[in-house]
mmCIF file of N, CA and C and ligand atoms in Angstrom:
data_model
loop_
_atom_site.group_PDB
_atom_site.id
_atom_site.type_symbol
_atom_site.label_atom_id
_atom_site.label_comp_id
_atom_site.label_asym_id
_atom_site.label_seq_id
_atom_site.Cartn_x
_atom_site.Cartn_y
_atom_site.Cartn_z
ATOM 1 N N UNK A 989 -45.705 -112.229 -15.335
ATOM 2 C CA UNK A 989 -47.056 -112.838 -15.367
ATOM 3 C C UNK A 989 -47.118 -114.001 -14.385
ATOM 4 N N UNK A 990 -48.154 -114.028 -13.586
ATOM 5 C CA UNK A 990 -48.279 -115.047 -12.549
ATOM 6 C C UNK A 990 -48.979 -116.280 -13.118
ATOM 7 N N UNK A 991 -48.253 -116.981 -14.006
ATOM 8 C CA UNK A 991 -48.836 -118.165 -14.642
ATOM 9 C C UNK A 991 -47.794 -119.270 -14.601
ATOM 10 N N UNK A 992 -48.177 -120.393 -14.022
ATOM 11 C CA UNK A 992 -47.256 -121.518 -13.861
ATOM 12 C C UNK A 992 -46.633 -121.952 -15.191
ATOM 13 N N UNK A 993 -47.477 -122.081 -16.223
ATOM 14 C CA UNK A 993 -46.953 -122.593 -17.492
ATOM 15 C C UNK A 993 -46.098 -121.535 -18.201
ATOM 16 N N UNK A 994 -46.411 -120.235 -18.030
ATOM 17 C CA UNK A 994 -45.521 -119.198 -18.578
ATOM 18 C C UNK A 994 -44.152 -119.288 -17.899
ATOM 19 N N UNK A 995 -44.141 -119.614 -16.608
ATOM 20 C CA UNK A 995 -42.864 -119.764 -15.892
ATOM 21 C C UNK A 995 -42.098 -120.992 -16.395
ATOM 22 N N UNK A 996 -42.822 -122.043 -16.733
ATOM 23 C CA UNK A 996 -42.170 -123.226 -17.322
ATOM 24 C C UNK A 996 -41.583 -122.861 -18.689
ATOM 25 N N UNK A 997 -42.313 -122.084 -19.474
ATOM 26 C CA UNK A 997 -41.817 -121.636 -20.785
ATOM 27 C C UNK A 997 -40.543 -120.794 -20.604
ATOM 28 N N UNK A 998 -40.569 -119.865 -19.653
ATOM 29 C CA UNK A 998 -39.398 -119.006 -19.365
ATOM 30 C C UNK A 998 -38.218 -119.820 -18.854
ATOM 31 N N UNK A 999 -38.531 -120.932 -18.171
ATOM 32 C CA UNK A 999 -37.475 -121.747 -17.576
ATOM 33 C C UNK A 999 -37.261 -121.466 -16.096
ATOM 34 N N UNK A 1000 -38.074 -120.561 -15.514
ATOM 35 C CA UNK A 1000 -37.892 -120.268 -14.080
ATOM 36 C C UNK A 1000 -38.478 -121.377 -13.207
ATOM 37 N N UNK A 1001 -39.345 -122.205 -13.786
ATOM 38 C CA UNK A 1001 -39.791 -123.453 -13.140
ATOM 39 C C UNK A 1001 -39.370 -124.587 -14.077
ATOM 40 N N UNK A 1002 -38.699 -125.618 -13.527
ATOM 41 C CA UNK A 1002 -38.182 -126.687 -14.397
ATOM 42 C C UNK A 1002 -39.282 -127.609 -14.905
ATOM 43 N N UNK A 1003 -39.007 -128.271 -16.021
ATOM 44 C CA UNK A 1003 -39.946 -129.266 -16.549
ATOM 45 C C UNK A 1003 -39.141 -130.295 -17.330
ATOM 46 N N UNK A 1004 -39.755 -131.450 -17.522
ATOM 47 C CA UNK A 1004 -39.135 -132.495 -18.347
ATOM 48 C C UNK A 1004 -39.686 -132.345 -19.762
ATOM 49 N N UNK A 1005 -38.946 -131.599 -20.574
ATOM 50 C CA UNK A 1005 -39.422 -131.261 -21.927
ATOM 51 C C UNK A 1005 -39.328 -132.457 -22.869
ATOM 52 N N UNK A 1006 -40.334 -132.579 -23.726
ATOM 53 C CA UNK A 1006 -40.258 -133.610 -24.758
ATOM 54 C C UNK A 1006 -40.262 -132.997 -26.160
ATOM 55 N N UNK A 1007 -40.678 -131.744 -26.278
ATOM 56 C CA UNK A 1007 -40.689 -131.072 -27.589
ATOM 57 C C UNK A 1007 -40.683 -129.565 -27.342
ATOM 58 N N UNK A 1008 -39.959 -128.851 -28.193
ATOM 59 C CA UNK A 1008 -40.022 -127.384 -28.116
ATOM 60 C C UNK A 1008 -39.692 -126.779 -29.469
ATOM 61 N N UNK A 1009 -40.471 -125.784 -29.866
ATOM 62 C CA UNK A 1009 -40.078 -124.900 -30.963
ATOM 63 C C UNK A 1009 -40.466 -123.476 -30.561
ATOM 64 N N UNK A 1010 -40.482 -122.543 -31.501
ATOM 65 C CA UNK A 1010 -40.735 -121.139 -31.134
ATOM 66 C C UNK A 1010 -42.154 -120.902 -30.642
ATOM 67 N N UNK A 1011 -43.053 -121.814 -30.967
ATOM 68 C CA UNK A 1011 -44.470 -121.558 -30.674
ATOM 69 C C UNK A 1011 -45.103 -122.534 -29.692
ATOM 70 N N UNK A 1012 -44.526 -123.719 -29.589
ATOM 71 C CA UNK A 1012 -45.164 -124.802 -28.824
ATOM 72 C C UNK A 1012 -44.136 -125.468 -27.909
ATOM 73 N N UNK A 1013 -44.601 -125.854 -26.714
ATOM 74 C CA UNK A 1013 -43.764 -126.601 -25.767
ATOM 75 C C UNK A 1013 -44.566 -127.808 -25.273
ATOM 76 N N UNK A 1014 -43.880 -128.928 -25.085
ATOM 77 C CA UNK A 1014 -44.521 -130.111 -24.505
ATOM 78 C C UNK A 1014 -43.608 -130.661 -23.421
ATOM 79 N N UNK A 1015 -44.211 -131.088 -22.318
ATOM 80 C CA UNK A 1015 -43.437 -131.597 -21.175
ATOM 81 C C UNK A 1015 -44.281 -132.604 -20.411
ATOM 82 N N UNK A 1016 -43.588 -133.439 -19.626
ATOM 83 C CA UNK A 1016 -44.285 -134.464 -18.850
ATOM 84 C C UNK A 1016 -45.103 -133.825 -17.731
ATOM 85 N N UNK A 1017 -46.323 -134.321 -17.557
ATOM 86 C CA UNK A 1017 -47.155 -133.880 -16.440
ATOM 87 C C UNK A 1017 -46.502 -134.349 -15.138
ATOM 88 N N UNK A 1018 -46.496 -133.470 -14.137
ATOM 89 C CA UNK A 1018 -45.823 -133.767 -12.861
ATOM 90 C C UNK A 1018 -46.573 -134.838 -12.068
ATOM 91 N N UNK A 1019 -47.846 -134.997 -12.348
ATOM 92 C CA UNK A 1019 -48.669 -135.986 -11.624
ATOM 93 C C UNK A 1019 -49.393 -136.862 -12.644
ATOM 94 N N UNK A 1020 -48.640 -137.793 -13.270
ATOM 95 C CA UNK A 1020 -49.208 -138.514 -14.421
ATOM 96 C C UNK A 1020 -50.453 -139.336 -14.075
ATOM 97 N N UNK A 1021 -51.463 -139.215 -14.923
ATOM 98 C CA UNK A 1021 -52.710 -139.961 -14.759
ATOM 99 C C UNK A 1021 -52.740 -141.181 -15.666
ATOM 100 N N UNK A 1022 -51.648 -141.445 -16.384
ATOM 101 C CA UNK A 1022 -51.539 -142.590 -17.291
ATOM 102 C C UNK A 1022 -50.043 -142.822 -17.511
ATOM 103 N N UNK A 1023 -49.654 -144.003 -18.016
ATOM 104 C CA UNK A 1023 -48.224 -144.261 -18.248
ATOM 105 C C UNK A 1023 -47.556 -143.189 -19.126
ATOM 106 N N UNK A 1024 -48.278 -142.687 -20.115
ATOM 107 C CA UNK A 1024 -47.812 -141.518 -20.879
ATOM 108 C C UNK A 1024 -48.769 -140.370 -20.564
ATOM 109 N N UNK A 1025 -48.242 -139.289 -20.028
ATOM 110 C CA UNK A 1025 -49.081 -138.105 -19.740
ATOM 111 C C UNK A 1025 -48.223 -136.871 -19.986
ATOM 112 N N UNK A 1026 -48.453 -136.283 -21.143
ATOM 113 C CA UNK A 1026 -47.654 -135.140 -21.595
ATOM 114 C C UNK A 1026 -48.583 -133.958 -21.836
ATOM 115 N N UNK A 1027 -48.130 -132.784 -21.453
ATOM 116 C CA UNK A 1027 -48.907 -131.560 -21.677
ATOM 117 C C UNK A 1027 -48.324 -130.815 -22.869
ATOM 118 N N UNK A 1028 -49.192 -130.380 -23.759
ATOM 119 C CA UNK A 1028 -48.770 -129.647 -24.957
ATOM 120 C C UNK A 1028 -49.381 -128.259 -24.858
ATOM 121 N N UNK A 1029 -48.528 -127.243 -24.885
ATOM 122 C CA UNK A 1029 -49.020 -125.881 -24.655
ATOM 123 C C UNK A 1029 -48.485 -124.913 -25.712
ATOM 124 N N UNK A 1030 -49.298 -123.889 -26.028
ATOM 125 C CA UNK A 1030 -48.761 -122.813 -26.869
ATOM 126 C C UNK A 1030 -47.869 -121.928 -26.002
ATOM 127 N N UNK A 1031 -46.836 -121.343 -26.577
ATOM 128 C CA UNK A 1031 -46.017 -120.392 -25.803
ATOM 129 C C UNK A 1031 -46.783 -119.086 -25.572
ATOM 130 N N UNK A 1032 -47.723 -118.808 -26.457
ATOM 131 C CA UNK A 1032 -48.599 -117.640 -26.262
ATOM 132 C C UNK A 1032 -49.514 -117.914 -25.073
ATOM 133 N N UNK A 1033 -49.636 -116.959 -24.172
ATOM 134 C CA UNK A 1033 -50.517 -117.147 -23.016
ATOM 135 C C UNK A 1033 -51.977 -116.974 -23.432
ATOM 136 N N UNK A 1034 -52.652 -118.098 -23.594
ATOM 137 C CA UNK A 1034 -54.091 -118.111 -23.880
ATOM 138 C C UNK A 1034 -54.717 -118.802 -22.669
ATOM 139 N N UNK A 1035 -55.575 -118.126 -21.893
ATOM 140 C CA UNK A 1035 -56.046 -118.728 -20.637
ATOM 141 C C UNK A 1035 -56.874 -120.003 -20.815
ATOM 142 N N UNK A 1036 -57.867 -119.958 -21.679
ATOM 143 C CA UNK A 1036 -58.749 -121.126 -21.822
ATOM 144 C C UNK A 1036 -59.116 -121.327 -23.288
ATOM 145 N N UNK A 1037 -59.756 -122.451 -23.578
ATOM 146 C CA UNK A 1037 -60.235 -122.718 -24.935
ATOM 147 C C UNK A 1037 -61.187 -121.614 -25.411
ATOM 148 N N UNK A 1038 -61.907 -121.000 -24.476
ATOM 149 C CA UNK A 1038 -62.836 -119.921 -24.838
ATOM 150 C C UNK A 1038 -62.120 -118.690 -25.386
ATOM 151 N N UNK A 1039 -60.842 -118.568 -25.101
ATOM 152 C CA UNK A 1039 -60.080 -117.388 -25.513
ATOM 153 C C UNK A 1039 -59.358 -117.574 -26.841
ATOM 154 N N UNK A 1040 -59.506 -118.747 -27.439
ATOM 155 C CA UNK A 1040 -58.889 -119.001 -28.749
ATOM 156 C C UNK A 1040 -59.681 -118.235 -29.811
ATOM 157 N N UNK A 1041 -58.964 -117.572 -30.727
ATOM 158 C CA UNK A 1041 -59.637 -116.845 -31.812
ATOM 159 C C UNK A 1041 -59.142 -117.373 -33.159
ATOM 160 N N UNK A 1042 -59.753 -116.867 -34.215
ATOM 161 C CA UNK A 1042 -59.345 -117.283 -35.567
ATOM 162 C C UNK A 1042 -57.876 -116.977 -35.825
ATOM 163 N N UNK A 1043 -57.364 -115.964 -35.147
ATOM 164 C CA UNK A 1043 -55.936 -115.622 -35.264
ATOM 165 C C UNK A 1043 -55.050 -116.789 -34.857
ATOM 166 N N UNK A 1044 -55.600 -117.661 -34.006
ATOM 167 C CA UNK A 1044 -54.822 -118.783 -33.468
ATOM 168 C C UNK A 1044 -55.015 -120.071 -34.266
ATOM 169 N N UNK A 1045 -55.677 -119.996 -35.412
ATOM 170 C CA UNK A 1045 -55.968 -121.216 -36.198
ATOM 171 C C UNK A 1045 -54.701 -122.028 -36.491
ATOM 172 N N UNK A 1046 -53.663 -121.349 -36.962
ATOM 173 C CA UNK A 1046 -52.430 -122.067 -37.327
ATOM 174 C C UNK A 1046 -51.770 -122.660 -36.087
ATOM 175 N N UNK A 1047 -51.820 -121.910 -35.000
ATOM 176 C CA UNK A 1047 -51.234 -122.373 -33.736
ATOM 177 C C UNK A 1047 -51.968 -123.614 -33.224
ATOM 178 N N UNK A 1048 -53.292 -123.595 -33.300
ATOM 179 C CA UNK A 1048 -54.067 -124.766 -32.847
ATOM 180 C C UNK A 1048 -53.757 -125.981 -33.718
ATOM 181 N N UNK A 1049 -53.654 -125.764 -35.008
ATOM 182 C CA UNK A 1049 -53.311 -126.872 -35.910
ATOM 183 C C UNK A 1049 -51.936 -127.417 -35.552
ATOM 184 N N UNK A 1050 -51.015 -126.528 -35.208
ATOM 185 C CA UNK A 1050 -49.661 -126.965 -34.865
ATOM 186 C C UNK A 1050 -49.648 -127.769 -33.565
ATOM 187 N N UNK A 1051 -50.472 -127.370 -32.602
ATOM 188 C CA UNK A 1051 -50.539 -128.106 -31.330
ATOM 189 C C UNK A 1051 -51.012 -129.540 -31.585
ATOM 190 N N UNK A 1052 -51.994 -129.707 -32.458
ATOM 191 C CA UNK A 1052 -52.448 -131.064 -32.790
ATOM 192 C C UNK A 1052 -51.376 -131.832 -33.566
ATOM 193 N N UNK A 1053 -50.658 -131.116 -34.412
ATOM 194 C CA UNK A 1053 -49.590 -131.747 -35.170
ATOM 195 C C UNK A 1053 -48.485 -132.232 -34.220
ATOM 196 N N UNK A 1054 -48.135 -131.413 -33.237
ATOM 197 C CA UNK A 1054 -47.128 -131.803 -32.239
ATOM 198 C C UNK A 1054 -47.638 -133.005 -31.441
ATOM 199 N N UNK A 1055 -48.921 -133.008 -31.115
ATOM 200 C CA UNK A 1055 -49.511 -134.144 -30.377
ATOM 201 C C UNK A 1055 -49.340 -135.436 -31.174
ATOM 202 N N UNK A 1056 -49.609 -135.394 -32.462
ATOM 203 C CA UNK A 1056 -49.444 -136.593 -33.313
ATOM 204 C C UNK A 1056 -47.995 -137.045 -33.334
ATOM 205 N N UNK A 1057 -47.113 -136.081 -33.466
ATOM 206 C CA UNK A 1057 -45.666 -136.361 -33.510
ATOM 207 C C UNK A 1057 -45.210 -137.026 -32.201
ATOM 208 N N UNK A 1058 -45.633 -136.495 -31.075
ATOM 209 C CA UNK A 1058 -45.214 -137.039 -29.770
ATOM 210 C C UNK A 1058 -45.841 -138.413 -29.549
ATOM 211 N N UNK A 1059 -47.095 -138.581 -29.945
ATOM 212 C CA UNK A 1059 -47.747 -139.895 -29.787
ATOM 213 C C UNK A 1059 -46.937 -140.962 -30.518
ATOM 214 N N UNK A 1060 -46.470 -140.612 -31.689
ATOM 215 C CA UNK A 1060 -45.661 -141.553 -32.471
ATOM 216 C C UNK A 1060 -44.330 -141.819 -31.778
ATOM 217 N N UNK A 1061 -43.697 -140.746 -31.343
ATOM 218 C CA UNK A 1061 -42.399 -140.856 -30.659
ATOM 219 C C UNK A 1061 -42.502 -141.710 -29.391
ATOM 220 N N UNK A 1062 -43.623 -141.582 -28.700
ATOM 221 C CA UNK A 1062 -43.838 -142.332 -27.451
ATOM 222 C C UNK A 1062 -44.307 -143.763 -27.716
ATOM 223 N N UNK A 1063 -44.568 -144.065 -28.997
ATOM 224 C CA UNK A 1063 -44.965 -145.417 -29.367
ATOM 225 C C UNK A 1063 -46.396 -145.762 -29.019
ATOM 226 N N UNK A 1064 -47.254 -144.749 -28.942
ATOM 227 C CA UNK A 1064 -48.654 -145.013 -28.594
ATOM 228 C C UNK A 1064 -49.612 -144.625 -29.728
ATOM 229 N N UNK A 1065 -49.045 -144.304 -30.893
ATOM 230 C CA UNK A 1065 -49.921 -143.867 -31.996
ATOM 231 C C UNK A 1065 -50.830 -145.000 -32.459
ATOM 232 N N UNK A 1066 -50.276 -146.216 -32.525
ATOM 233 C CA UNK A 1066 -51.087 -147.340 -33.001
ATOM 234 C C UNK A 1066 -51.953 -147.920 -31.880
ATOM 235 N N UNK A 1067 -51.400 -148.035 -30.665
ATOM 236 C CA UNK A 1067 -52.184 -148.593 -29.541
ATOM 237 C C UNK A 1067 -53.319 -147.641 -29.170
ATOM 238 N N UNK A 1068 -53.058 -146.357 -29.234
ATOM 239 C CA UNK A 1068 -54.109 -145.371 -29.015
ATOM 240 C C UNK A 1068 -53.815 -144.419 -27.873
ATOM 241 N N UNK A 1069 -54.501 -143.314 -27.907
ATOM 242 C CA UNK A 1069 -54.268 -142.265 -26.898
ATOM 243 C C UNK A 1069 -55.479 -141.350 -26.841
ATOM 244 N N UNK A 1070 -55.468 -140.504 -25.835
ATOM 245 C CA UNK A 1070 -56.562 -139.547 -25.638
ATOM 246 C C UNK A 1070 -55.976 -138.147 -25.543
ATOM 247 N N UNK A 1071 -56.613 -137.197 -26.214
ATOM 248 C CA UNK A 1071 -56.232 -135.784 -26.111
ATOM 249 C C UNK A 1071 -57.356 -135.067 -25.378
ATOM 250 N N UNK A 1072 -57.006 -134.363 -24.299
ATOM 251 C CA UNK A 1072 -58.029 -133.738 -23.447
ATOM 252 C C UNK A 1072 -57.704 -132.270 -23.237
ATOM 253 N N UNK A 1073 -58.734 -131.442 -23.331
ATOM 254 C CA UNK A 1073 -58.622 -130.060 -22.871
ATOM 255 C C UNK A 1073 -59.686 -129.822 -21.815
ATOM 256 N N UNK A 1074 -59.266 -129.386 -20.642
ATOM 257 C CA UNK A 1074 -60.210 -129.028 -19.582
ATOM 258 C C UNK A 1074 -60.439 -127.524 -19.651
ATOM 259 N N UNK A 1075 -61.708 -127.118 -19.735
ATOM 260 C CA UNK A 1075 -62.020 -125.687 -19.851
ATOM 261 C C UNK A 1075 -62.849 -125.212 -18.666
ATOM 262 N N UNK A 1076 -62.265 -124.267 -17.936
ATOM 263 C CA UNK A 1076 -62.948 -123.611 -16.804
ATOM 264 C C UNK A 1076 -63.300 -124.583 -15.674
ATOM 265 N N UNK A 1077 -63.986 -124.066 -14.673
ATOM 266 C CA UNK A 1077 -64.115 -124.781 -13.397
ATOM 267 C C UNK A 1077 -64.778 -126.143 -13.533
ATOM 268 N N UNK A 1078 -65.922 -126.199 -14.185
ATOM 269 C CA UNK A 1078 -66.626 -127.487 -14.264
ATOM 270 C C UNK A 1078 -65.933 -128.451 -15.212
ATOM 271 N N UNK A 1079 -65.083 -127.925 -16.069
ATOM 272 C CA UNK A 1079 -64.270 -128.783 -16.929
ATOM 273 C C UNK A 1079 -63.057 -129.349 -16.201
ATOM 274 N N UNK A 1080 -62.829 -128.857 -14.979
ATOM 275 C CA UNK A 1080 -61.703 -129.369 -14.186
ATOM 276 C C UNK A 1080 -60.393 -128.661 -14.479
ATOM 277 N N UNK A 1081 -60.480 -127.456 -15.080
ATOM 278 C CA UNK A 1081 -59.237 -126.735 -15.377
ATOM 279 C C UNK A 1081 -58.634 -126.170 -14.091
ATOM 280 N N UNK A 1082 -57.340 -126.401 -13.906
ATOM 281 C CA UNK A 1082 -56.636 -125.926 -12.711
ATOM 282 C C UNK A 1082 -55.607 -124.865 -13.098
ATOM 283 N N UNK A 1083 -54.928 -125.088 -14.227
ATOM 284 C CA UNK A 1083 -53.928 -124.128 -14.702
ATOM 285 C C UNK A 1083 -54.531 -123.367 -15.882
ATOM 286 N N UNK A 1084 -54.610 -122.037 -15.719
ATOM 287 C CA UNK A 1084 -55.287 -121.219 -16.733
ATOM 288 C C UNK A 1084 -54.309 -120.718 -17.802
ATOM 289 N N UNK A 1085 -53.666 -121.682 -18.434
ATOM 290 C CA UNK A 1085 -52.863 -121.472 -19.649
ATOM 291 C C UNK A 1085 -53.206 -122.675 -20.513
ATOM 292 N N UNK A 1086 -53.799 -122.421 -21.657
ATOM 293 C CA UNK A 1086 -54.325 -123.487 -22.517
ATOM 294 C C UNK A 1086 -53.349 -124.656 -22.646
ATOM 295 N N UNK A 1087 -53.869 -125.870 -22.507
ATOM 296 C CA UNK A 1087 -53.023 -127.048 -22.700
ATOM 297 C C UNK A 1087 -53.860 -128.230 -23.140
ATOM 298 N N UNK A 1088 -53.200 -129.099 -23.892
ATOM 299 C CA UNK A 1088 -53.774 -130.393 -24.253
ATOM 300 C C UNK A 1088 -53.057 -131.450 -23.436
ATOM 301 N N UNK A 1089 -53.822 -132.344 -22.824
ATOM 302 C CA UNK A 1089 -53.246 -133.515 -22.171
ATOM 303 C C UNK A 1089 -53.166 -134.619 -23.222
ATOM 304 N N UNK A 1090 -51.990 -135.201 -23.393
ATOM 305 C CA UNK A 1090 -51.827 -136.401 -24.225
ATOM 306 C C UNK A 1090 -51.666 -137.575 -23.271
ATOM 307 N N UNK A 1091 -52.659 -138.465 -23.294
ATOM 308 C CA UNK A 1091 -52.711 -139.586 -22.338
ATOM 309 C C UNK A 1091 -52.712 -140.893 -23.100
ATOM 310 N N UNK A 1092 -51.885 -141.839 -22.638
ATOM 311 C CA UNK A 1092 -51.878 -143.137 -23.296
ATOM 312 C C UNK A 1092 -51.048 -144.140 -22.535
ATOM 313 N N UNK A 1093 -50.911 -145.297 -23.126
ATOM 314 C CA UNK A 1093 -50.078 -146.348 -22.542
ATOM 315 C C UNK A 1093 -50.842 -147.368 -21.729
ATOM 316 N N UNK A 1094 -52.138 -147.172 -21.581
ATOM 317 C CA UNK A 1094 -52.977 -148.212 -20.970
ATOM 318 C C UNK A 1094 -54.404 -148.087 -21.524
ATOM 319 N N UNK A 1095 -55.206 -149.104 -21.233
ATOM 320 C CA UNK A 1095 -56.584 -149.090 -21.741
ATOM 321 C C UNK A 1095 -57.406 -148.031 -21.008
ATOM 322 N N UNK A 1096 -58.088 -147.207 -21.771
ATOM 323 C CA UNK A 1096 -58.974 -146.200 -21.161
ATOM 324 C C UNK A 1096 -60.417 -146.615 -21.369
ATOM 325 N N UNK A 1097 -61.235 -146.152 -20.455
ATOM 326 C CA UNK A 1097 -62.670 -146.462 -20.548
ATOM 327 C C UNK A 1097 -63.322 -145.541 -21.567
ATOM 328 N N UNK A 1098 -64.279 -146.096 -22.285
ATOM 329 C CA UNK A 1098 -65.071 -145.274 -23.186
ATOM 330 C C UNK A 1098 -65.856 -144.231 -22.380
ATOM 331 N N UNK A 1099 -65.973 -143.017 -22.887
ATOM 332 C CA UNK A 1099 -66.758 -141.999 -22.188
ATOM 333 C C UNK A 1099 -68.251 -142.346 -22.237
ATOM 334 N N UNK A 1100 -68.617 -143.228 -23.157
ATOM 335 C CA UNK A 1100 -70.024 -143.637 -23.279
ATOM 336 C C UNK A 1100 -70.400 -144.661 -22.193
ATOM 337 N N UNK A 1101 -69.388 -145.121 -21.439
ATOM 338 C CA UNK A 1101 -69.664 -146.022 -20.309
ATOM 339 C C UNK A 1101 -69.883 -147.463 -20.712
HETATM 340 P P1 AMP B 1181 -55.722 -128.968 -15.816
HETATM 341 O O1 AMP B 1181 -56.454 -129.575 -14.661
HETATM 342 O O2 AMP B 1181 -56.288 -129.400 -17.138
HETATM 343 O O3 AMP B 1181 -55.591 -127.465 -15.678
HETATM 344 O O4 AMP B 1181 -54.285 -129.613 -15.805
HETATM 345 C C1 AMP B 1181 -53.181 -129.052 -15.169
HETATM 346 C C2 AMP B 1181 -52.121 -130.128 -15.159
HETATM 347 O O5 AMP B 1181 -50.870 -129.529 -14.855
HETATM 348 C C3 AMP B 1181 -52.347 -131.236 -14.096
HETATM 349 O O6 AMP B 1181 -52.453 -132.503 -14.741
HETATM 350 C C4 AMP B 1181 -51.113 -131.124 -13.209
HETATM 351 O O7 AMP B 1181 -50.649 -132.384 -12.742
HETATM 352 C C5 AMP B 1181 -50.107 -130.453 -14.131
HETATM 353 N N1 AMP B 1181 -49.043 -129.707 -13.455
HETATM 354 C C6 AMP B 1181 -49.163 -128.854 -12.413
HETATM 355 N N2 AMP B 1181 -47.968 -128.336 -12.091
HETATM 356 C C7 AMP B 1181 -47.060 -128.869 -12.961
HETATM 357 C C8 AMP B 1181 -45.654 -128.739 -13.137
HETATM 358 N N3 AMP B 1181 -44.907 -127.922 -12.365
HETATM 359 N N4 AMP B 1181 -45.059 -129.451 -14.122
HETATM 360 C C9 AMP B 1181 -45.781 -130.290 -14.892
HETATM 361 N N5 AMP B 1181 -47.116 -130.444 -14.790
HETATM 362 C C10 AMP B 1181 -47.753 -129.749 -13.834
HETATM 363 ZN ZN1 ZN B 1182 -49.376 -118.539 -19.190
#
C-alpha cells in the first residue's frame, strides 16, 4: 500500500515512537508546529475522518484515550493541549491515513480570535 503512515507502521520508514499497541501508534511529527507535536494513528488504514464507521467506535475511543495518556506523559495535561484532525483538501490534510495531531507546550490562540 502506497501510504506513508502504513509504511511507518510496518517499520519500512522510521519514526520516533512514543506509544504502540496492536491497534494504535503514536510518533513525533517530523516537522513540529509546537514544542509537543505527536501524531496518533490507528494501525487500520482509514483514509479520512469521513471513512470512519460505527465499526470503528472502539478504535476511535482508544485513540482519544491514547491522546490523554500521552498528554499526561508529556506533562501537558494540566497546562493544556490541542487535538486536531485535518480532513480532506480544505481541511489541510496531506497524509491520507487518519491521524490526530496532539499539540502543546506553548500558548495557542483561541480559534474564536
Ligand atoms: P496532515 O496535514 O494533517 O495530513 O498532517 C500530516 C503530518 O505528517 C504533518 O504535520 C507532517 O509534518 C507529518 N509528517 C510527514 N511525514 C512524516 C514522517 N515521515 N514522520 C513523521 N511525521 C511526518
Ligand atoms: Zn495507511
